[in-house]
Amino acid sequence: MKKIKDTAGEETGYREALQEIEKLLAKIEDPETSFDELSKDVRRATELVEYCRKQLRDYKDEIDKISQNN
């Protein structure tokens, strides 16, 4: 499965992407977050959500394929 890069440029998986989304949501909800940070964080969160959705679709397709073979 394709991985996404974290903020340090290292490849990360689904679970790590979810954890990063949770951290970003906390920052986004914080009224002290600057607009510049907010914009960057929303873009990153959107990228991560799209990645997670794709991973879930891929997992579902894989499970469906396995189920059909049995």
mmCIF file of C-alpha atoms in Angstrom:
data_model
loop_
_atom_site.group_PDB
_atom_site.id
_atom_site.type_symbol
_atom_site.label_atom_id
_atom_site.label_comp_id
_atom_site.label_asym_id
_atom_site.label_seq_id
_atom_site.Cartn_x
_atom_site.Cartn_y
_atom_site.Cartn_z
ATOM 1 C CA MET A 1 0.000 0.000 0.000
ATOM 2 C CA LYS A 2 1.198 3.490 -0.787
ATOM 3 C CA LYS A 3 2.312 5.567 2.165
ATOM 4 C CA ILE A 4 2.207 9.310 2.710
ATOM 5 C CA LYS A 5 5.086 11.413 3.981
ATOM 6 C CA ASP A 6 4.874 12.959 7.431
ATOM 7 C CA THR A 7 5.970 16.513 8.186
ATOM 8 C CA ALA A 8 9.583 15.340 8.544
ATOM 9 C CA GLY A 9 9.498 13.719 5.102
ATOM 10 C CA GLU A 10 9.384 10.157 6.449
ATOM 11 C CA GLU A 11 6.854 7.670 5.095
ATOM 12 C CA THR A 12 3.920 7.080 7.402
ATOM 13 C CA GLY A 13 0.952 4.727 7.414
ATOM 14 C CA TYR A 14 -2.764 4.898 8.116
ATOM 15 C CA ARG A 15 -2.535 4.831 11.906
ATOM 16 C CA GLU A 16 0.105 7.545 12.010
ATOM 17 C CA ALA A 17 -1.930 9.654 9.575
ATOM 18 C CA LEU A 18 -4.939 9.420 11.904
ATOM 19 C CA GLN A 19 -2.817 10.494 14.848
ATOM 20 C CA GLU A 20 -1.531 13.480 12.895
ATOM 21 C CA ILE A 21 -5.107 14.406 11.918
ATOM 22 C CA GLU A 22 -6.095 14.386 15.598
ATOM 23 C CA LYS A 23 -3.192 16.699 16.473
ATOM 24 C CA LEU A 24 -4.042 19.017 13.599
ATOM 25 C CA LEU A 25 -7.691 19.169 14.650
ATOM 26 C CA ALA A 26 -6.652 20.231 18.138
ATOM 27 C CA LYS A 27 -4.525 23.022 16.639
ATOM 28 C CA ILE A 28 -7.298 24.056 14.238
ATOM 29 C CA GLU A 29 -9.790 24.287 17.106
ATOM 30 C CA ASP A 30 -7.383 26.349 19.229
ATOM 31 C CA PRO A 31 -8.378 30.036 19.043
ATOM 32 C CA GLU A 32 -4.708 30.990 19.504
ATOM 33 C CA THR A 33 -3.710 29.416 16.176
ATOM 34 C CA SER A 34 -2.680 32.071 13.654
ATOM 35 C CA PHE A 35 -4.393 32.304 10.286
ATOM 36 C CA ASP A 36 -1.175 31.319 8.483
ATOM 37 C CA GLU A 37 -0.843 28.188 10.614
ATOM 38 C CA LEU A 38 -4.549 27.463 10.278
ATOM 39 C CA SER A 39 -4.380 27.550 6.500
ATOM 40 C CA LYS A 40 -1.342 25.245 6.435
ATOM 41 C CA ASP A 41 -2.901 22.860 8.965
ATOM 42 C CA VAL A 42 -6.209 22.644 7.096
ATOM 43 C CA ARG A 43 -4.359 21.824 3.854
ATOM 44 C CA ARG A 44 -2.341 19.113 5.593
ATOM 45 C CA ALA A 45 -5.412 17.671 7.333
ATOM 46 C CA THR A 46 -7.245 17.539 4.002
ATOM 47 C CA GLU A 47 -4.307 15.709 2.416
ATOM 48 C CA LEU A 48 -4.246 13.200 5.272
ATOM 49 C CA VAL A 49 -8.014 12.625 5.175
ATOM 50 C CA GLU A 50 -7.834 11.936 1.435
ATOM 51 C CA TYR A 51 -4.980 9.495 2.045
ATOM 52 C CA CYS A 52 -6.932 7.691 4.795
ATOM 53 C CA ARG A 53 -10.053 7.448 2.637
ATOM 54 C CA LYS A 54 -8.023 5.914 -0.179
ATOM 55 C CA GLN A 55 -6.429 3.453 2.217
ATOM 56 C CA LEU A 56 -9.852 2.406 3.526
ATOM 57 C CA ARG A 57 -11.153 1.907 -0.026
ATOM 58 C CA ASP A 58 -8.078 -0.169 -0.855
ATOM 59 C CA TYR A 59 -8.516 -2.273 2.306
ATOM 60 C CA LYS A 60 -12.197 -2.814 1.488
ATOM 61 C CA ASP A 61 -11.383 -3.854 -2.081
ATOM 62 C CA GLU A 62 -8.773 -6.288 -0.795
ATOM 63 C CA ILE A 63 -11.196 -7.792 1.733
ATOM 64 C CA ASP A 64 -13.914 -8.066 -0.933
ATOM 65 C CA LYS A 65 -11.479 -9.848 -3.248
ATOM 66 C CA ILE A 66 -10.495 -12.296 -0.500
ATOM 67 C CA SER A 67 -14.156 -12.906 0.388
ATOM 68 C CA GLN A 68 -15.055 -13.650 -3.231
ATOM 69 C CA ASN A 69 -12.274 -16.227 -3.497
ATOM 70 C CA ASN A 70 -13.626 -18.210 -0.531
#
